[in-house]
Amino acid sequence: MISVRNGHGDAFETKAVRTEALALHLPRRACVRLLAQPSVPVDLPVDPYVFGYWLGDGQSANGNICVGMQDYEHLRAELIKTLRAYEDLGEAHYWQNMMMLNIRRRPELCPKGHDRTDNPRFSKAGHPICRRCTNGKAKHLPTLMSLHERLKSVGVIKNKHIPDLYLHAGTHQRRALLQGLMDSDGHIDKAGRAGFTNTNRRIVDGFVFVARSLGYKPQVRQHNTSGWIVSFAVNSTAPIVRLERKAARVVVATSRQARMKYIRSVTELTPDGHDQSPIFRSVLEL
Ligand SMILES: [Zn+2]
């Protein structure tokens, strides 16, 4: 579906046009409505909201997440929602007004899920030993992976970035990921626009990719002290954050400019191999 200026001032009409027709005669000022790219949910090792929050405010070497007191109750509730049967939430004071939260395997369980409460044993170095694992009968049991281990399985420990698995996850999963990133390192400015600040260029690039896939028009600029700032208008009512104090500041942009992208050019590409149907590439103005 595209919108075409109909020759009467600013009025646009919307119609379905084949890409082939677009290429033959590109209508002046044709534009497409920005929408979230639909895709089906995939299996993710870590909840996408928690993953986004960890990318923003988590410790790179493990699964710990630091949070200020004002957002502590919110984050705690979000993390508890995602706990697996064998997990609980570890909490510790970090420094000043900060708390450190971590999703961990319940301390009484060994990695194979045996309860060690009634039979605690420790190695000479002080590490807990599971009597039922040490007799070699637990090799076939699946390991109950901690958050740290699950983050490691997607290659992000000490290597923060958004892996392809998450970049191309389901629509709702990508939105949850963006919300986690926004709740940790994002802000809503005085005009109600969304902003995201980070010093890690790979996270910034991933953020931009995910934001575009959800129909936003993010712009990146470099900042002297805080790395990069991504900013964009919130062009739909779909929630961009979960934190109430940030959500209250959002102003939904309804202008055509915020909701549309203009088509700049459409080019025919040479079909490759056996597929004889013409292929077109359309270039959109950002
Ligand atoms: Zn065991």
mmCIF file of C-alpha atoms in Angstrom, residues 19-20 23 266-273 275-282:
data_model
loop_
_atom_site.group_PDB
_atom_site.id
_atom_site.type_symbol
_atom_site.label_atom_id
_atom_site.label_comp_id
_atom_site.label_asym_id
_atom_site.label_seq_id
_atom_site.Cartn_x
_atom_site.Cartn_y
_atom_site.Cartn_z
ATOM 1 C CA THR A 19 6.315 -2.723 -7.304
ATOM 2 C CA GLU A 20 6.489 -3.294 -11.081
ATOM 3 C CA ALA A 23 9.233 1.134 -11.160
ATOM 4 C CA VAL A 266 12.703 2.131 -7.515
ATOM 5 C CA THR A 267 15.222 0.135 -9.555
ATOM 6 C CA GLU A 268 14.813 -3.052 -11.520
ATOM 7 C CA LEU A 269 17.386 -5.691 -10.648
ATOM 8 C CA THR A 270 18.565 -8.419 -13.010
ATOM 9 C CA PRO A 271 16.808 -11.662 -12.086
ATOM 10 C CA ASP A 272 19.263 -14.284 -10.887
ATOM 11 C CA GLY A 273 19.270 -17.829 -12.307
ATOM 12 C CA ASP A 275 13.654 -17.113 -11.366
ATOM 13 C CA GLN A 276 12.492 -15.074 -14.369
ATOM 14 C CA SER A 277 10.093 -12.751 -12.577
ATOM 15 C CA PRO A 278 11.461 -9.209 -12.313
ATOM 16 C CA ILE A 279 12.817 -8.105 -8.966
ATOM 17 C CA PHE A 280 12.685 -4.537 -7.770
ATOM 18 C CA ARG A 281 14.409 -2.664 -5.033
ATOM 19 C CA SER A 282 12.779 0.425 -3.615
#
